[in-house]
Amino acid sequence: MSHEGHFVRALERKSCFKRKAAGSRISEQLIAANVDTAFIVCSLNDDFNLNRIERFLAIVNEAGAEPVIILSKMDLCADPESHRQQVHRIDPMLSVELINGLDAQSLTPLTSWCRKGRTIVLLGSSGAGKSTITNTLLGKEQQKTDGIRESDDKGRHTTTRRSLLPMANGALLIDTPGMREIQLADCEEGIAATFADIEALAQHCRFSDCTHSGEPGCYVAQSLQQGDLEQRRLDNYQKLSREQAFNSASLAQRRAKERDLGRFYKRVQRASKKTKRGE
């Protein structure tokens, strides 16, 4: 922006988080942009779900940000370390932190990502503890919080909009509403990065277009039988791949229709101008 208050140019986004819009709408919803690190928050109760963590990882990897898995409410879990080990089976190189969002000392490991000039987004389902973590990192009650339902450990939809919040040290936090539905679209590279082990195994399949669903010479199926790959992980990989392909095709069709409609409007406008000029 210039000294006169006018925009000079728009900088390219260095990262962009998006999903298919919730419900039956065929459109994309942008979540956040220009983020360095994504805290994927999952509480250590019935909310703990490896499939959902992989879904968020696909979005973060597609965006090009650094993922950090935050396992919250460790004070309410009898064996939090076993949950960390489960997440590390997804990828042993993942950063996984066990925290109690109400304890500032417990959040000390997160400060290495919350440095001056860095932007961090918190992602997760309702009730995972994102706003509680945000308040503790900020050192004040900035975001409204609420308890979970005791009947099923589901969170109440307390945060209803995204908030960009400055930390005292110069970092920026983005608190987001809980996302119970987060469908993937245009996320092929993100899925490939999240399931890099399966993608590597697939290189040895007999057929290059193997779907790992019973084809002869399937190296992925062989690895499954040998115990080198979990059935849950393969099932989720196939599910997310199908979902991504379907939603991406639907969005591509909508974009094509919008382009055609835009060209039609331009032709009508040109024809109208010619008519007014008597051409």
mmCIF file of C-alpha atoms in Angstrom:
data_model
loop_
_atom_site.group_PDB
_atom_site.id
_atom_site.type_symbol
_atom_site.label_atom_id
_atom_site.label_comp_id
_atom_site.label_asym_id
_atom_site.label_seq_id
_atom_site.Cartn_x
_atom_site.Cartn_y
_atom_site.Cartn_z
ATOM 1 C CA MET A 1 0.000 0.000 0.000
ATOM 2 C CA SER A 2 1.308 3.489 -0.889
ATOM 3 C CA HIS A 3 1.608 6.480 1.468
ATOM 4 C CA GLU A 4 -1.589 7.834 -0.107
ATOM 5 C CA GLY A 5 -3.493 4.781 1.088
ATOM 6 C CA HIS A 6 -3.873 3.211 -2.364
ATOM 7 C CA PHE A 7 -3.098 -0.425 -3.102
ATOM 8 C CA VAL A 8 -0.040 -0.787 -5.334
ATOM 9 C CA ARG A 9 -0.127 -4.543 -5.990
ATOM 10 C CA ALA A 10 -1.474 -7.754 -4.505
ATOM 11 C CA LEU A 11 1.134 -10.223 -3.310
ATOM 12 C CA GLU A 12 0.856 -13.889 -4.242
ATOM 13 C CA ARG A 13 -0.468 -16.142 -1.481
ATOM 14 C CA LYS A 14 2.235 -18.328 -0.010
ATOM 15 C CA SER A 15 -0.368 -20.776 1.318
ATOM 16 C CA CYS A 16 -4.137 -21.167 1.025
ATOM 17 C CA PHE A 17 -6.449 -23.422 3.031
ATOM 18 C CA LYS A 18 -9.731 -24.335 1.377
ATOM 19 C CA ARG A 19 -12.423 -26.975 1.375
ATOM 20 C CA LYS A 20 -15.566 -27.804 -0.540
ATOM 21 C CA ALA A 21 -18.372 -25.664 0.886
ATOM 22 C CA ALA A 22 -20.475 -27.498 3.449
ATOM 23 C CA GLY A 23 -23.740 -29.060 2.327
ATOM 24 C CA SER A 24 -24.786 -29.675 -1.263
ATOM 25 C CA ARG A 25 -23.374 -26.437 -2.684
ATOM 26 C CA ILE A 26 -20.831 -26.965 -5.462
ATOM 27 C CA SER A 27 -18.335 -24.276 -4.488
ATOM 28 C CA GLU A 28 -15.131 -23.759 -2.548
ATOM 29 C CA GLN A 29 -14.797 -22.105 0.844
ATOM 30 C CA LEU A 30 -11.527 -20.421 1.733
ATOM 31 C CA ILE A 31 -10.427 -20.995 5.331
ATOM 32 C CA ALA A 32 -7.185 -19.028 5.685
ATOM 33 C CA ALA A 33 -4.205 -17.837 3.643
ATOM 34 C CA ASN A 34 -0.538 -16.916 4.093
ATOM 35 C CA VAL A 35 -0.179 -19.298 7.027
ATOM 36 C CA ASP A 36 3.177 -20.725 8.088
ATOM 37 C CA THR A 37 2.035 -23.406 10.544
ATOM 38 C CA ALA A 38 -1.255 -25.215 11.122
ATOM 39 C CA PHE A 39 -2.083 -26.556 14.573
ATOM 40 C CA ILE A 40 -4.419 -29.515 13.962
ATOM 41 C CA VAL A 41 -6.185 -29.791 17.318
ATOM 42 C CA CYS A 42 -7.758 -33.072 18.403
ATOM 43 C CA SER A 43 -8.896 -33.713 21.977
ATOM 44 C CA LEU A 44 -8.065 -36.909 23.832
ATOM 45 C CA ASN A 45 -11.650 -38.093 24.290
ATOM 46 C CA ASP A 46 -14.218 -39.500 21.866
ATOM 47 C CA ASP A 47 -13.175 -36.728 19.436
ATOM 48 C CA PHE A 48 -9.853 -38.523 18.808
ATOM 49 C CA ASN A 49 -10.030 -39.830 15.257
ATOM 50 C CA LEU A 50 -7.085 -40.788 13.044
ATOM 51 C CA ASN A 51 -9.182 -40.554 9.881
ATOM 52 C CA ARG A 52 -10.097 -36.943 10.672
ATOM 53 C CA ILE A 53 -6.472 -36.101 11.457
ATOM 54 C CA GLU A 54 -5.471 -37.462 8.032
ATOM 55 C CA ARG A 55 -8.230 -35.390 6.420
ATOM 56 C CA PHE A 56 -6.889 -32.195 8.006
ATOM 57 C CA LEU A 57 -3.335 -33.208 7.127
ATOM 58 C CA ALA A 58 -4.317 -33.473 3.457
ATOM 59 C CA ILE A 59 -5.646 -29.895 3.526
ATOM 60 C CA VAL A 60 -2.552 -28.567 5.303
ATOM 61 C CA ASN A 61 -0.165 -30.410 2.978
ATOM 62 C CA GLU A 62 -2.068 -29.144 -0.063
ATOM 63 C CA ALA A 63 -1.788 -25.585 1.283
ATOM 64 C CA GLY A 64 1.966 -25.915 1.736
ATOM 65 C CA ALA A 65 2.053 -25.090 5.457
ATOM 66 C CA GLU A 66 3.766 -27.004 8.263
ATOM 67 C CA PRO A 67 1.383 -29.325 10.155
ATOM 68 C CA VAL A 68 1.612 -29.794 13.917
ATOM 69 C CA ILE A 69 -0.736 -32.230 15.644
ATOM 70 C CA ILE A 70 -1.968 -30.880 18.993
ATOM 71 C CA LEU A 71 -3.550 -33.534 21.220
ATOM 72 C CA SER A 72 -5.473 -31.488 23.777
ATOM 73 C CA LYS A 73 -7.079 -32.277 27.147
ATOM 74 C CA MET A 74 -4.293 -34.678 28.092
ATOM 75 C CA ASP A 75 -5.265 -34.153 31.735
ATOM 76 C CA LEU A 76 -8.533 -36.015 31.018
ATOM 77 C CA CYS A 77 -6.856 -38.994 29.321
ATOM 78 C CA ALA A 78 -5.529 -42.029 31.189
ATOM 79 C CA ASP A 79 -2.857 -42.864 28.583
ATOM 80 C CA PRO A 80 -2.091 -39.852 26.348
ATOM 81 C CA GLU A 81 1.241 -41.276 25.179
ATOM 82 C CA SER A 82 -0.506 -44.188 23.419
ATOM 83 C CA HIS A 83 -2.468 -41.653 21.362
ATOM 84 C CA ARG A 84 0.747 -39.893 20.369
ATOM 85 C CA GLN A 85 2.118 -43.239 19.172
ATOM 86 C CA GLN A 86 -1.016 -43.829 17.093
ATOM 87 C CA VAL A 87 -0.529 -40.490 15.341
ATOM 88 C CA HIS A 88 3.148 -41.222 14.749
ATOM 89 C CA ARG A 89 2.116 -44.399 12.915
ATOM 90 C CA ILE A 90 0.597 -42.069 10.314
ATOM 91 C CA ASP A 91 4.003 -40.453 9.863
ATOM 92 C CA PRO A 92 6.884 -40.829 12.349
ATOM 93 C CA MET A 93 8.213 -37.426 11.276
ATOM 94 C CA LEU A 94 5.055 -35.564 12.329
ATOM 95 C CA SER A 95 5.333 -33.052 15.166
ATOM 96 C CA VAL A 96 2.888 -34.195 17.861
ATOM 97 C CA GLU A 97 2.365 -32.290 21.108
ATOM 98 C CA LEU A 98 0.363 -33.396 24.164
ATOM 99 C CA ILE A 99 -1.124 -30.404 25.988
ATOM 100 C CA ASN A 100 -3.647 -29.170 28.525
ATOM 101 C CA GLY A 101 -5.055 -26.010 26.975
ATOM 102 C CA LEU A 102 -5.747 -24.451 30.385
ATOM 103 C CA ASP A 103 -2.138 -24.833 31.558
ATOM 104 C CA ALA A 104 0.223 -22.187 30.154
ATOM 105 C CA GLN A 105 3.284 -24.263 31.037
ATOM 106 C CA SER A 106 1.830 -27.182 29.094
ATOM 107 C CA LEU A 107 1.751 -24.972 25.982
ATOM 108 C CA THR A 108 5.429 -23.991 26.223
ATOM 109 C CA PRO A 109 6.470 -26.399 23.405
ATOM 110 C CA LEU A 110 4.118 -24.534 21.020
ATOM 111 C CA THR A 111 6.014 -21.251 21.396
ATOM 112 C CA SER A 112 8.758 -22.474 19.054
ATOM 113 C CA TRP A 113 6.245 -22.126 16.201
ATOM 114 C CA CYS A 114 4.732 -18.881 17.544
ATOM 115 C CA ARG A 115 7.617 -16.595 16.638
ATOM 116 C CA LYS A 116 7.639 -12.984 15.498
ATOM 117 C CA GLY A 117 6.436 -12.632 11.920
ATOM 118 C CA ARG A 118 4.861 -16.106 11.836
ATOM 119 C CA THR A 119 1.180 -16.890 11.293
ATOM 120 C CA ILE A 120 -0.458 -19.932 12.863
ATOM 121 C CA VAL A 121 -3.959 -21.260 12.168
ATOM 122 C CA LEU A 122 -5.807 -23.592 14.534
ATOM 123 C CA LEU A 123 -7.923 -26.258 12.831
ATOM 124 C CA GLY A 124 -10.158 -28.917 14.347
ATOM 125 C CA SER A 125 -13.684 -29.930 15.226
ATOM 126 C CA SER A 126 -15.949 -28.104 17.683
ATOM 127 C CA GLY A 127 -14.949 -28.634 21.296
ATOM 128 C CA ALA A 128 -11.376 -29.712 20.526
ATOM 129 C CA GLY A 129 -10.045 -26.759 22.528
ATOM 130 C CA LYS A 130 -8.840 -24.361 19.808
ATOM 131 C CA SER A 131 -10.195 -21.214 21.473
ATOM 132 C CA THR A 132 -8.942 -22.314 24.899
ATOM 133 C CA ILE A 133 -5.449 -22.792 23.433
ATOM 134 C CA THR A 134 -5.726 -19.392 21.745
ATOM 135 C CA ASN A 135 -6.664 -17.669 25.012
ATOM 136 C CA THR A 136 -3.818 -19.338 26.904
ATOM 137 C CA LEU A 137 -1.246 -18.420 24.236
ATOM 138 C CA LEU A 138 -2.517 -14.824 24.241
ATOM 139 C CA GLY A 139 -2.522 -14.703 28.028
ATOM 140 C CA LYS A 140 -6.067 -13.330 28.177
ATOM 141 C CA GLU A 141 -9.694 -14.344 27.594
ATOM 142 C CA GLN A 142 -9.979 -13.167 24.004
ATOM 143 C CA GLN A 143 -12.162 -15.942 22.593
ATOM 144 C CA LYS A 144 -15.416 -17.254 24.029
ATOM 145 C CA THR A 145 -15.273 -20.891 25.140
ATOM 146 C CA ASP A 146 -17.819 -23.462 26.249
ATOM 147 C CA GLY A 147 -17.860 -27.017 27.579
ATOM 148 C CA ILE A 148 -18.544 -30.178 25.622
ATOM 149 C CA ARG A 149 -21.669 -32.339 25.886
ATOM 150 C CA GLU A 150 -21.071 -35.050 28.454
ATOM 151 C CA SER A 151 -23.292 -37.507 26.561
ATOM 152 C CA ASP A 152 -21.006 -37.846 23.515
ATOM 153 C CA ASP A 153 -17.970 -35.535 24.040
ATOM 154 C CA LYS A 154 -19.157 -33.422 21.100
ATOM 155 C CA GLY A 155 -18.323 -29.737 21.197
ATOM 156 C CA ARG A 156 -20.749 -26.863 21.055
ATOM 157 C CA HIS A 157 -20.320 -24.490 18.113
ATOM 158 C CA THR A 158 -18.959 -21.590 20.197
ATOM 159 C CA THR A 159 -16.577 -19.863 17.756
ATOM 160 C CA THR A 160 -18.672 -18.773 14.774
ATOM 161 C CA ARG A 161 -16.166 -16.809 12.697
ATOM 162 C CA ARG A 162 -12.455 -16.726 11.937
ATOM 163 C CA SER A 163 -10.398 -14.317 14.039
ATOM 164 C CA LEU A 164 -6.891 -12.969 13.355
ATOM 165 C CA LEU A 165 -5.287 -12.257 16.736
ATOM 166 C CA PRO A 166 -1.851 -10.712 17.406
ATOM 167 C CA MET A 167 0.411 -12.194 20.072
ATOM 168 C CA ALA A 168 2.603 -9.980 22.240
ATOM 169 C CA ASN A 169 5.772 -11.363 20.599
ATOM 170 C CA GLY A 170 4.644 -10.404 17.071
ATOM 171 C CA ALA A 171 3.171 -13.733 15.933
ATOM 172 C CA LEU A 172 -0.382 -13.978 14.587
ATOM 173 C CA LEU A 173 -2.977 -16.598 15.550
ATOM 174 C CA ILE A 174 -6.010 -17.492 13.438
ATOM 175 C CA ASP A 175 -8.780 -19.158 15.449
ATOM 176 C CA THR A 176 -11.348 -20.905 13.247
ATOM 177 C CA PRO A 177 -14.842 -22.284 13.892
ATOM 178 C CA GLY A 178 -15.103 -26.015 14.471
ATOM 179 C CA MET A 179 -15.525 -27.913 11.192
ATOM 180 C CA ARG A 180 -17.685 -31.021 11.473
ATOM 181 C CA GLU A 181 -17.846 -31.370 7.685
ATOM 182 C CA ILE A 182 -14.633 -30.804 5.771
ATOM 183 C CA GLN A 183 -14.815 -32.332 2.302
ATOM 184 C CA LEU A 184 -11.758 -32.296 0.070
ATOM 185 C CA ALA A 185 -11.569 -30.809 -3.418
ATOM 186 C CA ASP A 186 -8.552 -29.943 -5.596
ATOM 187 C CA CYS A 187 -6.455 -31.743 -2.997
ATOM 188 C CA GLU A 188 -4.678 -34.453 -4.983
ATOM 189 C CA GLU A 189 -1.163 -33.366 -3.983
ATOM 190 C CA GLY A 190 -2.195 -32.986 -0.343
ATOM 191 C CA ILE A 191 -3.545 -36.553 -0.249
ATOM 192 C CA ALA A 192 -0.406 -37.851 -1.961
ATOM 193 C CA ALA A 193 1.791 -36.156 0.658
ATOM 194 C CA THR A 194 -0.360 -37.354 3.568
ATOM 195 C CA PHE A 195 -0.332 -40.953 2.306
ATOM 196 C CA ALA A 196 3.212 -40.920 0.918
ATOM 197 C CA ASP A 197 3.782 -44.468 2.172
ATOM 198 C CA ILE A 198 0.880 -45.844 0.123
ATOM 199 C CA GLU A 199 1.883 -43.750 -2.894
ATOM 200 C CA ALA A 200 5.386 -45.260 -2.675
ATOM 201 C CA LEU A 201 4.028 -48.796 -2.438
ATOM 202 C CA ALA A 202 1.757 -48.165 -5.426
ATOM 203 C CA GLN A 203 4.810 -47.540 -7.616
ATOM 204 C CA HIS A 204 5.492 -51.295 -7.469
ATOM 205 C CA CYS A 205 1.991 -52.388 -8.525
ATOM 206 C CA ARG A 206 1.760 -54.276 -11.822
ATOM 207 C CA PHE A 207 -0.662 -51.739 -13.313
ATOM 208 C CA SER A 208 -0.031 -47.990 -13.201
ATOM 209 C CA ASP A 209 -3.768 -47.307 -12.720
ATOM 210 C CA CYS A 210 -4.164 -49.894 -9.938
ATOM 211 C CA THR A 211 -6.933 -48.975 -7.505
ATOM 212 C CA HIS A 212 -5.686 -51.466 -4.868
ATOM 213 C CA SER A 213 -9.097 -53.109 -4.819
ATOM 214 C CA GLY A 214 -8.282 -56.662 -5.900
ATOM 215 C CA GLU A 215 -6.222 -56.220 -9.082
ATOM 216 C CA PRO A 216 -3.546 -58.886 -9.730
ATOM 217 C CA GLY A 217 -0.008 -57.861 -8.883
ATOM 218 C CA CYS A 218 -1.118 -55.189 -6.412
ATOM 219 C CA TYR A 219 1.888 -54.434 -4.206
ATOM 220 C CA VAL A 220 -0.286 -52.389 -1.813
ATOM 221 C CA ALA A 221 -2.519 -55.425 -1.172
ATOM 222 C CA GLN A 222 0.583 -57.543 -0.660
ATOM 223 C CA SER A 223 1.908 -55.070 1.929
ATOM 224 C CA LEU A 224 -1.471 -55.172 3.636
ATOM 225 C CA GLN A 225 -1.362 -58.963 3.912
ATOM 226 C CA GLN A 226 2.171 -58.833 5.276
ATOM 227 C CA GLY A 227 1.142 -56.384 7.997
ATOM 228 C CA ASP A 228 3.240 -53.510 6.635
ATOM 229 C CA LEU A 229 0.117 -51.390 6.072
ATOM 230 C CA GLU A 230 -3.030 -50.883 8.159
ATOM 231 C CA GLN A 231 -6.426 -51.620 6.585
ATOM 232 C CA ARG A 232 -7.836 -48.458 8.212
ATOM 233 C CA ARG A 233 -5.230 -46.281 6.545
ATOM 234 C CA LEU A 234 -5.751 -47.816 3.103
ATOM 235 C CA ASP A 235 -9.543 -47.482 3.444
ATOM 236 C CA ASN A 236 -9.224 -43.797 4.361
ATOM 237 C CA TYR A 237 -6.780 -43.166 1.493
ATOM 238 C CA GLN A 238 -9.212 -44.666 -0.997
ATOM 239 C CA LYS A 239 -12.179 -42.801 0.533
ATOM 240 C CA LEU A 240 -10.448 -39.396 0.444
ATOM 241 C CA SER A 241 -9.141 -40.030 -3.078
ATOM 242 C CA ARG A 242 -12.646 -40.815 -4.375
ATOM 243 C CA GLU A 243 -14.131 -37.824 -2.548
ATOM 244 C CA GLN A 244 -11.447 -35.502 -3.882
ATOM 245 C CA ALA A 245 -11.883 -36.711 -7.451
ATOM 246 C CA PHE A 246 -15.687 -36.363 -7.356
ATOM 247 C CA ASN A 247 -15.707 -32.899 -5.772
ATOM 248 C CA SER A 248 -12.926 -31.642 -8.048
ATOM 249 C CA ALA A 249 -14.826 -32.794 -11.140
ATOM 250 C CA SER A 250 -18.008 -31.081 -9.871
ATOM 251 C CA LEU A 251 -16.126 -27.834 -9.220
ATOM 252 C CA ALA A 252 -14.452 -28.010 -12.634
ATOM 253 C CA GLN A 253 -17.859 -28.360 -14.297
ATOM 254 C CA ARG A 254 -19.188 -25.354 -12.366
ATOM 255 C CA ARG A 255 -16.147 -23.256 -13.311
ATOM 256 C CA ALA A 256 -16.606 -24.210 -16.960
ATOM 257 C CA LYS A 257 -20.284 -23.184 -16.822
ATOM 258 C CA GLU A 258 -19.357 -19.884 -15.161
ATOM 259 C CA ARG A 259 -16.743 -19.197 -17.862
ATOM 260 C CA ASP A 260 -19.255 -19.951 -20.607
ATOM 261 C CA LEU A 261 -21.823 -17.700 -18.919
ATOM 262 C CA GLY A 262 -19.253 -14.925 -18.595
ATOM 263 C CA ARG A 263 -18.423 -15.150 -22.308
ATOM 264 C CA PHE A 264 -22.150 -15.046 -23.124
ATOM 265 C CA TYR A 265 -22.626 -11.866 -21.065
ATOM 266 C CA LYS A 266 -19.663 -10.225 -22.824
ATOM 267 C CA ARG A 267 -21.089 -11.108 -26.258
ATOM 268 C CA VAL A 268 -24.461 -9.649 -25.248
ATOM 269 C CA GLN A 269 -22.788 -6.462 -23.985
ATOM 270 C CA ARG A 270 -20.772 -6.053 -27.194
ATOM 271 C CA ALA A 271 -23.865 -6.627 -29.304
ATOM 272 C CA SER A 272 -25.797 -4.078 -27.224
ATOM 273 C CA LYS A 273 -23.077 -1.441 -27.673
ATOM 274 C CA LYS A 274 -23.032 -2.020 -31.436
ATOM 275 C CA THR A 275 -26.816 -1.621 -31.566
ATOM 276 C CA LYS A 276 -26.669 1.664 -29.665
ATOM 277 C CA ARG A 277 -24.000 2.974 -32.064
ATOM 278 C CA GLY A 278 -26.149 1.952 -35.023
ATOM 279 C CA GLU A 279 -23.573 -0.430 -36.414
#
